[in-house]
XYZ file of C-alpha atoms in Angstrom:
355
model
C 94.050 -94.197 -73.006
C 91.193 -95.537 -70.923
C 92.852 -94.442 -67.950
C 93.134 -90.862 -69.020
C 89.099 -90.377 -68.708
C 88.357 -90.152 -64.986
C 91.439 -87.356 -64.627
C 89.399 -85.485 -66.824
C 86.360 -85.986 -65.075
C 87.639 -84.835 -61.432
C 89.467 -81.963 -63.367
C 85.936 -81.059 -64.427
C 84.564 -81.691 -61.581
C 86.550 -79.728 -59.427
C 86.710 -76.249 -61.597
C 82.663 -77.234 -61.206
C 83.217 -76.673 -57.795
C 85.848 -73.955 -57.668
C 83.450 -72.141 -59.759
C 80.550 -72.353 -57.432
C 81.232 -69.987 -54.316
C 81.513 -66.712 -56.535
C 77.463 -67.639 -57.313
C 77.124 -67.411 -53.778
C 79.124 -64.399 -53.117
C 77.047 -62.603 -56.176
C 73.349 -63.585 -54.817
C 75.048 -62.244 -50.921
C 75.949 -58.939 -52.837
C 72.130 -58.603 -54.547
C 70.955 -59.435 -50.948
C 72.751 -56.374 -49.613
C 72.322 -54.265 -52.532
C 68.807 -54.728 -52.070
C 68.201 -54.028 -48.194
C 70.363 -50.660 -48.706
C 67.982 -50.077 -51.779
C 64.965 -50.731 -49.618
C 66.986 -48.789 -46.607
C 67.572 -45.714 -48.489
C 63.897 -45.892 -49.857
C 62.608 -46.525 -46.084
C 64.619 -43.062 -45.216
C 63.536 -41.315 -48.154
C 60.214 -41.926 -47.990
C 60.640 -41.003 -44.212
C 62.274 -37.773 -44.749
C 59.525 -37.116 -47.597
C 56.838 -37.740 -44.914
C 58.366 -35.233 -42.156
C 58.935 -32.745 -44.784
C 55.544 -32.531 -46.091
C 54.523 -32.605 -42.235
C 56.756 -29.973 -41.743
C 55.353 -28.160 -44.541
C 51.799 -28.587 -43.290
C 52.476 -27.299 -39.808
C 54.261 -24.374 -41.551
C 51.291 -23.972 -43.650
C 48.454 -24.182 -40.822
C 50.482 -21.908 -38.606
C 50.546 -19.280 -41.648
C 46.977 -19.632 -41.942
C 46.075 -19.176 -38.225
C 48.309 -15.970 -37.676
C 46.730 -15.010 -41.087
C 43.666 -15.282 -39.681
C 44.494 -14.152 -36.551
C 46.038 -10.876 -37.869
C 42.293 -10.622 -39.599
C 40.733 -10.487 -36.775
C 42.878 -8.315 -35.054
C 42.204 -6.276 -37.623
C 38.314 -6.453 -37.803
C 38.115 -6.233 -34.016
C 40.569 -2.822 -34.104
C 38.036 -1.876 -37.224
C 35.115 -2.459 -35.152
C 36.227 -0.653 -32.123
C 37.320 2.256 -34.101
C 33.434 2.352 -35.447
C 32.244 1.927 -32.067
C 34.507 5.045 -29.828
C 33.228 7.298 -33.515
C 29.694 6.353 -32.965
C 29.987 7.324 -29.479
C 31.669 10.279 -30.391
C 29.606 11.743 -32.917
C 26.540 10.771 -30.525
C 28.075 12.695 -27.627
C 27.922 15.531 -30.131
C 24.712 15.453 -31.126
C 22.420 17.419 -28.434
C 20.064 14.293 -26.807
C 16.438 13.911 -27.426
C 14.555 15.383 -25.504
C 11.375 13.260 -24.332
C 7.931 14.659 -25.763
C 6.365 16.855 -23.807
C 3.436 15.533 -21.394
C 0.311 18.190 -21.639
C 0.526 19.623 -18.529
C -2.541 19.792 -15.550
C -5.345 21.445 -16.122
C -6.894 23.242 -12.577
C -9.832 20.952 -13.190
C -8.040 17.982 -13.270
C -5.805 18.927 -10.202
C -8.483 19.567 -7.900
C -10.105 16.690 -9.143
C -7.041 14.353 -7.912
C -6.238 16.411 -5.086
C -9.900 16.020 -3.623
C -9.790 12.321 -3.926
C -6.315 12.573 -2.638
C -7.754 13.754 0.662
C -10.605 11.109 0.155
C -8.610 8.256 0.365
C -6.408 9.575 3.060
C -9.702 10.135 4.849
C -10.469 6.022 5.156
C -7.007 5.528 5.597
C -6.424 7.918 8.336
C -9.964 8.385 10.128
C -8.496 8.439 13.348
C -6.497 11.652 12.220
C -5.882 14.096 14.774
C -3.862 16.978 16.231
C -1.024 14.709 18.200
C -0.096 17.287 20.744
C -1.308 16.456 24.583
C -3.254 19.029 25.661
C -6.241 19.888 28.032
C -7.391 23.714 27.014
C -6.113 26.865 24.720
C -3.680 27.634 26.709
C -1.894 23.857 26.776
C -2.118 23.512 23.231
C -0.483 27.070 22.281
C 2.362 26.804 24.471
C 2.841 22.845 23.395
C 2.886 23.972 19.907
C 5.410 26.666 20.407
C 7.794 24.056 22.031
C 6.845 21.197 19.049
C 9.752 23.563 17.031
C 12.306 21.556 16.071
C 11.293 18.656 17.940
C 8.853 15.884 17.748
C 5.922 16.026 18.977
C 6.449 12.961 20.899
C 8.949 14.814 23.018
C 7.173 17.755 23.352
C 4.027 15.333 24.832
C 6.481 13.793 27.175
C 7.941 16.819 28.393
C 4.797 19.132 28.435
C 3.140 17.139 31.835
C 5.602 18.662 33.979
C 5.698 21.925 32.589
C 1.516 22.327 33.237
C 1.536 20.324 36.769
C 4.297 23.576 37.730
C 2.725 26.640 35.636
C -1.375 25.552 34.793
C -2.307 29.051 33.729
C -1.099 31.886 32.150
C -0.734 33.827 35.114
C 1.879 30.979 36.687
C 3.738 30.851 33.604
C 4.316 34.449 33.055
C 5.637 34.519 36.724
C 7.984 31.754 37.046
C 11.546 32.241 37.400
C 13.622 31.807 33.905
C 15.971 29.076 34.861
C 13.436 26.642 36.630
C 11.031 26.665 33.379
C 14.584 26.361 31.286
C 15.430 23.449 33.221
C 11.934 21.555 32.574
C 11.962 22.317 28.964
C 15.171 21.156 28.379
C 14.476 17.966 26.450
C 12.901 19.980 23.978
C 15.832 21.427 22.885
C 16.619 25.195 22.245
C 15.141 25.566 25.817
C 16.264 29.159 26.331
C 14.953 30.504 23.323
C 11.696 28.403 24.099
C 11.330 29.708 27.733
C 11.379 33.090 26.491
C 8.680 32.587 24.028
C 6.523 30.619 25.979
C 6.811 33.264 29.310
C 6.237 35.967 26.676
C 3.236 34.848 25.490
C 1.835 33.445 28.836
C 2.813 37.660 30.184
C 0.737 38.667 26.939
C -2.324 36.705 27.832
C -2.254 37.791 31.417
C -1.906 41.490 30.634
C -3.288 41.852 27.300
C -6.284 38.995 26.915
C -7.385 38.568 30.797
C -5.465 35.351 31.007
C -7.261 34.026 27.726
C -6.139 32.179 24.573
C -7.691 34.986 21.661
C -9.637 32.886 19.169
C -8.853 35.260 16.328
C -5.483 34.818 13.582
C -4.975 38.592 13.647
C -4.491 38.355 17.706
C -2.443 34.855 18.176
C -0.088 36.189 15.789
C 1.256 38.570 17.683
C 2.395 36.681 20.586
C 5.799 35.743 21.204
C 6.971 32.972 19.175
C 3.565 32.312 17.369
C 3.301 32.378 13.570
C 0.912 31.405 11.023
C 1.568 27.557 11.321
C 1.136 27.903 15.199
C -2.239 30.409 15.320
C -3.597 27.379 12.574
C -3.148 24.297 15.013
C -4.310 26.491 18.078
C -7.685 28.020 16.037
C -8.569 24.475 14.265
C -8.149 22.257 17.044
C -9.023 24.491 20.212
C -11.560 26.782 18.752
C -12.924 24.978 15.615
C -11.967 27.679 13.430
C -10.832 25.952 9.670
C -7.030 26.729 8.622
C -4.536 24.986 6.688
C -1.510 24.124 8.691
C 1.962 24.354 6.778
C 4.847 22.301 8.615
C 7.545 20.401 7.347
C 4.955 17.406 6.751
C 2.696 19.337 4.788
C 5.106 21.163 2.717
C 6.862 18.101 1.746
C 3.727 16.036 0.601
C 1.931 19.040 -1.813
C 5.179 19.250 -3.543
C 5.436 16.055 -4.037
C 1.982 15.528 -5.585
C 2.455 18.265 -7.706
C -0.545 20.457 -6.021
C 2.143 23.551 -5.836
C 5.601 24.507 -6.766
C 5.628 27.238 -4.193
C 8.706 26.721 -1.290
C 7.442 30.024 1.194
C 4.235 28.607 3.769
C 2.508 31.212 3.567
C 1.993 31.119 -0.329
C 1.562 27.286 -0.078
C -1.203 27.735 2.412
C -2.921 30.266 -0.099
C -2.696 27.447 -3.170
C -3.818 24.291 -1.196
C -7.124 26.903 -0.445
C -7.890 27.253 -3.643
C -8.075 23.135 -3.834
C -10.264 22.274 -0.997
C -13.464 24.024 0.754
C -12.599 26.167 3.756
C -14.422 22.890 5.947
C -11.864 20.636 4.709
C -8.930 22.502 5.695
C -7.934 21.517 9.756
C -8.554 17.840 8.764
C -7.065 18.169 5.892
C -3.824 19.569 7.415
C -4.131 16.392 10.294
C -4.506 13.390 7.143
C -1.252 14.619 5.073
C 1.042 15.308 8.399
C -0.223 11.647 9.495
C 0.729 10.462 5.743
C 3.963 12.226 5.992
C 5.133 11.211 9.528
C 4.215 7.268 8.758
C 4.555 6.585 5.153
C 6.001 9.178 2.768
C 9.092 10.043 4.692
C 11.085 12.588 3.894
C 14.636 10.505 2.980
C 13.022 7.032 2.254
C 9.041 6.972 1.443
C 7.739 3.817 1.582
C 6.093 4.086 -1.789
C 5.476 0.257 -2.206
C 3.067 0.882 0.717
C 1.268 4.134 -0.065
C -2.858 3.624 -0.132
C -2.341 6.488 -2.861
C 0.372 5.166 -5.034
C -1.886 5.517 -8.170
C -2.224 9.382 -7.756
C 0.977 10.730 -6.869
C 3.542 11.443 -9.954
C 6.486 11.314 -7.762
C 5.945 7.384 -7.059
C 8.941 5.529 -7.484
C 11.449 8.307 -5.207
C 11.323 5.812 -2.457
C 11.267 1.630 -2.252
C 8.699 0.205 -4.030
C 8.619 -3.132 -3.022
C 5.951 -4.012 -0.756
C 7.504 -5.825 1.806
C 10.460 -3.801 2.182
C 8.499 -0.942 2.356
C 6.626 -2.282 5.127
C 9.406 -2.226 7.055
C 9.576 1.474 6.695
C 6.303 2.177 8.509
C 6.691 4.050 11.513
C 3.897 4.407 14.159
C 0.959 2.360 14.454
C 1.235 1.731 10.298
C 4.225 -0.045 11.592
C 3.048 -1.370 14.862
C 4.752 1.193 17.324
C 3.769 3.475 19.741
C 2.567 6.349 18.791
C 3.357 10.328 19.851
C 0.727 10.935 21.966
C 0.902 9.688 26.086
C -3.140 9.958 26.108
C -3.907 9.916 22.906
C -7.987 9.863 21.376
C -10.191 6.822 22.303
C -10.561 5.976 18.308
C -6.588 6.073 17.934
C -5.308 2.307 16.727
C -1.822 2.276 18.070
C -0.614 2.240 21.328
C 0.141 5.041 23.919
C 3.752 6.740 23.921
C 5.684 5.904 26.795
C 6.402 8.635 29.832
C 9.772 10.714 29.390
C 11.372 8.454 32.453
C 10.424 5.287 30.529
C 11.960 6.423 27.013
């Protein structure tokens, strides 16, 4: 009986230890259960986060082309507004700028006298800027200045006199030689007539004498108004307002006269100045005209008289630009004149072979 015991005893012992590995094999299973548990969470969670990401993106993206789309839309809105405003103010006649109160005769001859004035200091040295010795020089010199400058005419003009001095040789000379001299003057053959025309006038009409009257010089060949003016005021002394291109130019532009025709400009400058005033007056405004207010490109920046012209502002108004427009001695050059007046600034024009 005593030896029974220990049999039981291993028995036990050993269905202890059969029994032991499936406690193992249970705690391996948890194990496993648990990192798919934790796995699948892991993944879940995962798959959670990308679709709410996914969702956002989706979400901002909406919002953006929303608000894309509403600006689009203002920005159509807007221009829409914009091309009808335009519209209905290209309908509308434009507003017209208040009238200024026009001139009164008082106050234009007031600015037109100190117009002359200041040209007066500016240009002191003014003066007729044809070459010429006697009557007879200056009329025919004048006659040829058409169309040309003077500064040609002066450089062609020695020639002419050193061949034909007087009236007399003039109206005798053979066609061709006194076309050939006159040449650089331009439109020589209608020049050569008018100047032998009026020299054959002189001889046989005036005793070889230059008439000191308008109603005489007028009717020589190829002398008008403009021409009997520059011949009476600077050969004789006689006052009279000389209309050229100059002059025409300049009174329109300071609003002294509207009027296009010479002879009905000449008549409304009169009735600005004294009848002592007028040959000077005629010298200052071509001088203005040839060296600062040019016809294409005035150098306004530049005019002494800026203040009290209305049309300031048609040409370049900076000052050192316009400077550069000067011509003449106002812009250090040689002027028109070979012998020009003792009291002139500049320096002499050159001979015809030299320029």
């Amino acid at each position: 009986m005593k030896k029974t015991t220990p049999a039981k005893k291993t028995v036990a012992s050993s269905a202890k230890k059969t029994a032991a590995p499936p406690s193992k094999k249970s705690a391996a299973t948890k194990s496993a259960a648990t990192k798919s548990a934790a796995t699948k969470s892991a993944a879940t969670k995962s798959a959670a986060t990308k679709s709410a990401a996914t969702k956002s993106a989706t979400t901002k993206t909406a919002a953006t082309k929303s608000a894309a789309k509403k600006t689009t839309a203002k920005s159509t809105e807007a221009t829409l507004k914009k091309t009808a405003s335009k519209k209905a103010a290209s309908q509308q006649p434009t507003p017209k700028k208040p009238a200024t109160k026009p001139e009164s005769h008082a106050a234009l001859v007031r600015r037109a006298r100190r117009i002359n004035r200041e040209l007066a200091e500016v240009y002191s040295y003014a003066h007729p800027e044809l070459d010429f010795e006697n009557p007879f020089e200056l009329l025919v010199a004048t006659v040829l200045s058409a169309q040309t400058t003077d500064l040609r005419v002066n450089q062609t003009t020695p020639r002419l006199f050193a061949a034909y001095p007087t009236p007399e040789d003039l109206a005798a000379a053979v066609p061709e030689e006194v076309e050939e001299l006159i040449r650089p003057t331009g439109f020589f053959r209608a020049k050569t007539k008018s100047i032998m025309g009026l020299a054959k006038a002189l001889r046989d009409d005036f005793g070889g004498e230059v008439p000191g009257r308008l109603d005489d010089l007028v009717k020589l060949p190829g002398v008008g108004r403009k021409t009997a003016f520059v011949v009476l005021g600077n050969a004789f002394g006689v006052p009279g307002i000389t209309v050229d291109t100059h002059f025409g130019r300049l009174v329109r532009r300071w609003k002294w006269t509207e009027e296009t025709d010479p002879v009905k400009v000449e008549a409304a400058i009169a009735e600005l100045f004294p009848k002592s005033e007028w040959t000077m007056l005629s010298h200052r405004v071509i001088f203005h005209g040839r060296r600062i207010c040019h016809s294409r490109k005035p150098a306004c920046g530049a005019c002494p008289i800026a203040e009290l012209c209305p049309s300031y502002g048609e040409g370049e108004t900076d000052p050192e630009k316009a400077r550069k427009l000067l011509k003449y001695e106002m812009g250090g050059l040689p002027g028109q004149r070979l012998k020009p007046p003792p009291d002139y600034p500049g320096k002499p024009a050159p001979p015809l072979a030299a320029g």
